[in-house]
mmCIF file of C-alpha atoms in Angstrom:
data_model
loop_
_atom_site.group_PDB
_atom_site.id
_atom_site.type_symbol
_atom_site.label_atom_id
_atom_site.label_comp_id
_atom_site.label_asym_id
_atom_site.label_seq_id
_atom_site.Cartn_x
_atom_site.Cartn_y
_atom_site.Cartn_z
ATOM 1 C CA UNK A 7 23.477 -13.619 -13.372
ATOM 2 C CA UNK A 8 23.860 -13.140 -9.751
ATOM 3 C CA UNK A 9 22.220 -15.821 -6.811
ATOM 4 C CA UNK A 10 19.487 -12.813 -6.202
ATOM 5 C CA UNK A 11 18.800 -12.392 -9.630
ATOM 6 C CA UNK A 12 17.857 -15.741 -10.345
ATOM 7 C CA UNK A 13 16.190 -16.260 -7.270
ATOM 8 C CA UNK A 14 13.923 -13.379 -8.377
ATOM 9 C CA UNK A 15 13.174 -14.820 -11.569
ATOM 10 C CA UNK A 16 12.796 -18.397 -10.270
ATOM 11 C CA UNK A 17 10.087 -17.021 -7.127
ATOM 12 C CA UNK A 18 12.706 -18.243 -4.832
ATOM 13 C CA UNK A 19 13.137 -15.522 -1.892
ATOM 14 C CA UNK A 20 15.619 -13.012 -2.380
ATOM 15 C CA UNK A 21 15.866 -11.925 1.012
ATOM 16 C CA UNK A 22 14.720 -8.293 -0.208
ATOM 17 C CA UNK A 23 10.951 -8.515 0.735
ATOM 18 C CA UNK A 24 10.020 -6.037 -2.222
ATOM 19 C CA UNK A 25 11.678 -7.721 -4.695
ATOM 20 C CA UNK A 26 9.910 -10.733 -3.306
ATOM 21 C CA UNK A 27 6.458 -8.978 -3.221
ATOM 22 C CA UNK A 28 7.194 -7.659 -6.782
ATOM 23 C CA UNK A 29 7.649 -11.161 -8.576
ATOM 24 C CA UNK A 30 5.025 -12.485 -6.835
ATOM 25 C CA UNK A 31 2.611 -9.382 -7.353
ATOM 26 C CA UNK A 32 3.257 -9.980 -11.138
ATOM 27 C CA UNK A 33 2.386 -13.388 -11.550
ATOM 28 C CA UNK A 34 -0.800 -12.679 -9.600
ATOM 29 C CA UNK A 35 -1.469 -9.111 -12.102
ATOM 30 C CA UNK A 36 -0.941 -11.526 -15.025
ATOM 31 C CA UNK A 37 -4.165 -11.341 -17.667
ATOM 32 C CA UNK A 38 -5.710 -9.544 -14.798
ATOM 33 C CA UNK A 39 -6.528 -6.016 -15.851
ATOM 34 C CA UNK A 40 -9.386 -5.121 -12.876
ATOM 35 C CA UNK A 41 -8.440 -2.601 -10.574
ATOM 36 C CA UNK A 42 -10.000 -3.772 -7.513
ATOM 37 C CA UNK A 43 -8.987 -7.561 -8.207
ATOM 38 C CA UNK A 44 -5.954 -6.648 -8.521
ATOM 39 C CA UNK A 45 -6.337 -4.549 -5.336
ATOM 40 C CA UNK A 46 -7.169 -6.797 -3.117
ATOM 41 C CA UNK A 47 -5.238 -9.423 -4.403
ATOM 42 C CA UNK A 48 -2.277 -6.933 -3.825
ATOM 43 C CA UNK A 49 -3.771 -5.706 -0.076
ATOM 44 C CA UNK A 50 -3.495 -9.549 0.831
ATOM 45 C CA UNK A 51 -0.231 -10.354 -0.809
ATOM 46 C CA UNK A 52 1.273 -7.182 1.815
ATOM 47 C CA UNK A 53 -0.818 -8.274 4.784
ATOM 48 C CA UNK A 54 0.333 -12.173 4.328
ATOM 49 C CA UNK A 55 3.925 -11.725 3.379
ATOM 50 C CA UNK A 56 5.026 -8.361 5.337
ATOM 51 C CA UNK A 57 6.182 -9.115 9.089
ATOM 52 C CA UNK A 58 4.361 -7.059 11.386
ATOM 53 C CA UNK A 59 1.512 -5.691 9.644
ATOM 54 C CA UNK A 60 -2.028 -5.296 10.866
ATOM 55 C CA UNK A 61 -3.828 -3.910 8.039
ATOM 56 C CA UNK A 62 -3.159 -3.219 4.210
ATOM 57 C CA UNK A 63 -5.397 -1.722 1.966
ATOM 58 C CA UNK A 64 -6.142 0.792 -0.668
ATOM 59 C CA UNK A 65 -8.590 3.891 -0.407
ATOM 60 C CA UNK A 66 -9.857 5.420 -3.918
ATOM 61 C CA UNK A 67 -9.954 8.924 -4.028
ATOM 62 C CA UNK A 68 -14.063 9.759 -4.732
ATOM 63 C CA UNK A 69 -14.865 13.623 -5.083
ATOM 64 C CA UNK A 70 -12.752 15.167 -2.226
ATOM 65 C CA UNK A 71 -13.286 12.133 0.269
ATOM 66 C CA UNK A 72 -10.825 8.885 0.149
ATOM 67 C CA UNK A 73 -13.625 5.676 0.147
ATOM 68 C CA UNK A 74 -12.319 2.636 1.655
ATOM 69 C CA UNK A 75 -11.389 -0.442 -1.309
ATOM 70 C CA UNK A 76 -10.102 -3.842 -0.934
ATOM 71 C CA UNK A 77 -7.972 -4.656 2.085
ATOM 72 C CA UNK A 78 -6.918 -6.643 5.010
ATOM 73 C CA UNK A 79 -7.319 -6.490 8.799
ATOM 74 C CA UNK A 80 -9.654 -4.957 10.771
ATOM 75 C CA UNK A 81 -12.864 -3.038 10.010
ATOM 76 C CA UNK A 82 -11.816 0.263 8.390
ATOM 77 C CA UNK A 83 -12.884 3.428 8.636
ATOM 78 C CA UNK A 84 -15.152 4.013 5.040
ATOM 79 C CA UNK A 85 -14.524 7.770 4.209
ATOM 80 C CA UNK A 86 -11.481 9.958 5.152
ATOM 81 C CA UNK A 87 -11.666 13.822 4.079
ATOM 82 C CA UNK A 88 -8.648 14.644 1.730
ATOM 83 C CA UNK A 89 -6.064 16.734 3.802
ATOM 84 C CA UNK A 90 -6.876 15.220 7.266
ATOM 85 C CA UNK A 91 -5.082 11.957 8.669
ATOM 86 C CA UNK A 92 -2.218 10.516 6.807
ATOM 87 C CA UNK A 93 -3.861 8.904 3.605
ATOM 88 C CA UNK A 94 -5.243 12.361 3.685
ATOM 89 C CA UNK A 95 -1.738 14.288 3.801
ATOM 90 C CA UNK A 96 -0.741 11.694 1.219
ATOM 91 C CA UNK A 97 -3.332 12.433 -1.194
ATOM 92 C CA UNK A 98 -2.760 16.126 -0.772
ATOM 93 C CA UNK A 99 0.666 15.909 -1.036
ATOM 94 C CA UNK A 100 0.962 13.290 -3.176
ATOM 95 C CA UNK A 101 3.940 11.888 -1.747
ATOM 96 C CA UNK A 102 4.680 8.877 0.283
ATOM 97 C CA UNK A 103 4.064 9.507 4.050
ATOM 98 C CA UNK A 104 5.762 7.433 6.519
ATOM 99 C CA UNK A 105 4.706 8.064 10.312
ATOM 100 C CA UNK A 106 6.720 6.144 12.913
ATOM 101 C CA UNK A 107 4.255 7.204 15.902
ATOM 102 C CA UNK A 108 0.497 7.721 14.961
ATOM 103 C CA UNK A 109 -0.511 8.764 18.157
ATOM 104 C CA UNK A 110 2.156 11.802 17.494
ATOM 105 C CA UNK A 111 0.712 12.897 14.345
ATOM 106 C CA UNK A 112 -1.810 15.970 14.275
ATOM 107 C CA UNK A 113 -5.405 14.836 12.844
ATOM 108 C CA UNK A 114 -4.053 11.025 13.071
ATOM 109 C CA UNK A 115 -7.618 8.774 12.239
ATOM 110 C CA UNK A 116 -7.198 6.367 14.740
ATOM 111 C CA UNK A 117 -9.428 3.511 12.882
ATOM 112 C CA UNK A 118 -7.455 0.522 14.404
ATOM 113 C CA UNK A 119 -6.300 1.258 18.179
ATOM 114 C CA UNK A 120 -3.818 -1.174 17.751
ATOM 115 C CA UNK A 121 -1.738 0.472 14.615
ATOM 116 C CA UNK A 122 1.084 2.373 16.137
ATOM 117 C CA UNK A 123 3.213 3.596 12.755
ATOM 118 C CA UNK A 124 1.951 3.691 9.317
ATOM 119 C CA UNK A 125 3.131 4.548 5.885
ATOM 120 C CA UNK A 126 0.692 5.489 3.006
ATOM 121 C CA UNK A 127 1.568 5.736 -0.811
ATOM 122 C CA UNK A 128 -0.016 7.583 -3.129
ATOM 123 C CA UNK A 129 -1.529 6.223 -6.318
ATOM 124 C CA UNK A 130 -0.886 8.210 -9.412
ATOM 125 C CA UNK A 131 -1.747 6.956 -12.818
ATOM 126 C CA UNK A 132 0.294 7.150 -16.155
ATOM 127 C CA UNK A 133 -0.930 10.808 -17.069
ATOM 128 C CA UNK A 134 -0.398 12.329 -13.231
ATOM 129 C CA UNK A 135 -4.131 11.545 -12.001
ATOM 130 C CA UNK A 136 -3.921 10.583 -8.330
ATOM 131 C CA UNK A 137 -6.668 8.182 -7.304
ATOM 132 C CA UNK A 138 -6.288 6.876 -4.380
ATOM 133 C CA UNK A 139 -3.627 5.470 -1.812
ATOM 134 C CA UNK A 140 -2.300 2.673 -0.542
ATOM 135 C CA UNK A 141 -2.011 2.356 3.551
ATOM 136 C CA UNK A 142 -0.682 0.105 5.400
ATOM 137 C CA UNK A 143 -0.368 -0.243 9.392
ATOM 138 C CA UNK A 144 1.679 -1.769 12.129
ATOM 139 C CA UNK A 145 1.290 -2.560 15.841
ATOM 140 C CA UNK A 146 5.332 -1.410 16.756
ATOM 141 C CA UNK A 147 6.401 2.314 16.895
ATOM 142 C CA UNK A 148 8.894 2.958 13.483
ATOM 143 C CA UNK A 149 8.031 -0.053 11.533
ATOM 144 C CA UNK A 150 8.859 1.577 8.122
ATOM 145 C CA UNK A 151 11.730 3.560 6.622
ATOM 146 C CA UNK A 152 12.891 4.208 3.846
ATOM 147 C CA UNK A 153 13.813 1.105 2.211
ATOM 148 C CA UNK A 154 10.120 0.095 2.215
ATOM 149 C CA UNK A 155 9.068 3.261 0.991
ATOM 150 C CA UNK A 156 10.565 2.505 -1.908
ATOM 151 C CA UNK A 157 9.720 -0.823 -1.832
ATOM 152 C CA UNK A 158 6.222 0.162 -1.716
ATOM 153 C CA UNK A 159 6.139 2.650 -4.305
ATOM 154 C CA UNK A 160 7.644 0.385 -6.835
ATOM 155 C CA UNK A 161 4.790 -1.971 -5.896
ATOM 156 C CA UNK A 162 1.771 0.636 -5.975
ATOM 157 C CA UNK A 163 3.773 1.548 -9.725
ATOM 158 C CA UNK A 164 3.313 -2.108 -10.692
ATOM 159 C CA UNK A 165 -0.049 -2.340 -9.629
ATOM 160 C CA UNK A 166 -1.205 0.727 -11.537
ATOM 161 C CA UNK A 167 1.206 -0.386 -14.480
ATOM 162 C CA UNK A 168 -0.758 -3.077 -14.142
ATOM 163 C CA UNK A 169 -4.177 -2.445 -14.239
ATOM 164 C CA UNK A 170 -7.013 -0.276 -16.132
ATOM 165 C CA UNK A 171 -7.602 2.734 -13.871
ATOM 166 C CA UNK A 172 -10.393 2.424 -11.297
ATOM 167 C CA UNK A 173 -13.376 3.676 -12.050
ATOM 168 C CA UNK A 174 -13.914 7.241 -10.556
ATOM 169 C CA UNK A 175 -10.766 8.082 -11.632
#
């Protein structure tokens, strides 16, 4: 067993934040099956433990409007139409959407002034039903790449792996 593997197991850091995020995501999902508990124990897990993050949450897809869940940060905007800002490209798409410059992006939802980049994963259950996303923000231009978009796709997997799909859905 190598010195990353067991500090994975043992909850020591790994030095890969995702792995990190991921054993400590699971001990919070454990007996938990609630979606929005373990939403918004997730959202602040991110906000806490990510470096330079101001605001991580989920949205739940509701009839062709996103409706804002559990999160972190600022006030939120409540309802974004599917198809317009990035949680909306994501749930159209269904695909991960990483935006180094907001202010570049057509139909960006500016809900936080502050956020400069964002990256939004979509949340797809077991039998291909998206319901929602997961979005999270940053105050620096090009905060996320690729390595934390998949980082945060295996995290949005665990979460749904992890709990009974939210209602709505």
């Amino acid at each position: 067993m190598n010195e990353r593997t067991r500090a994975s197991l043992t909850g020591e850091p790994t030095g890969d934040p995702y792995l990190d995020l991921a054993t400590q995501a699971t001990a919070l999902f454990e007996g938990e099956r609630d979606f929005i508990a373990n939403s918004a124990n997730l959202s602040s897990l991110i906000f806490h433990s990510l470096k330079d993050v101001n605001w991580c949450g989920v949205y739940l897809l509701r009839g062709e409007e996103l409706v804002l869940g559990p999160f972190q940060g600022k006030v939120a905007c409540v309802r974004i139409p599917v198809g317009r800002g990035v949680c909306g490209t994501s749930a159209v798409s269904q695909r991960t959407v990483c935006v180094p410059n907001v202010n570049a992006f057509p139909g960006h939802i500016a809900c936080d002034s502050e956020s400069r980049s964002e990256i939004v994963v979509p949340l797809i259950v077991a039998d291909g039903q998206f319901v929602g996303v997961l979005d999270i923000d940053s105050p620096s231009l090009g905060r996320f790449g690729d390595q934390d978009a998949a980082g945060l796709e295996r995290i949005a997997e665990l979460l749904l792996a992890s709990s009974d799909a939210p209602a709505g859905a």
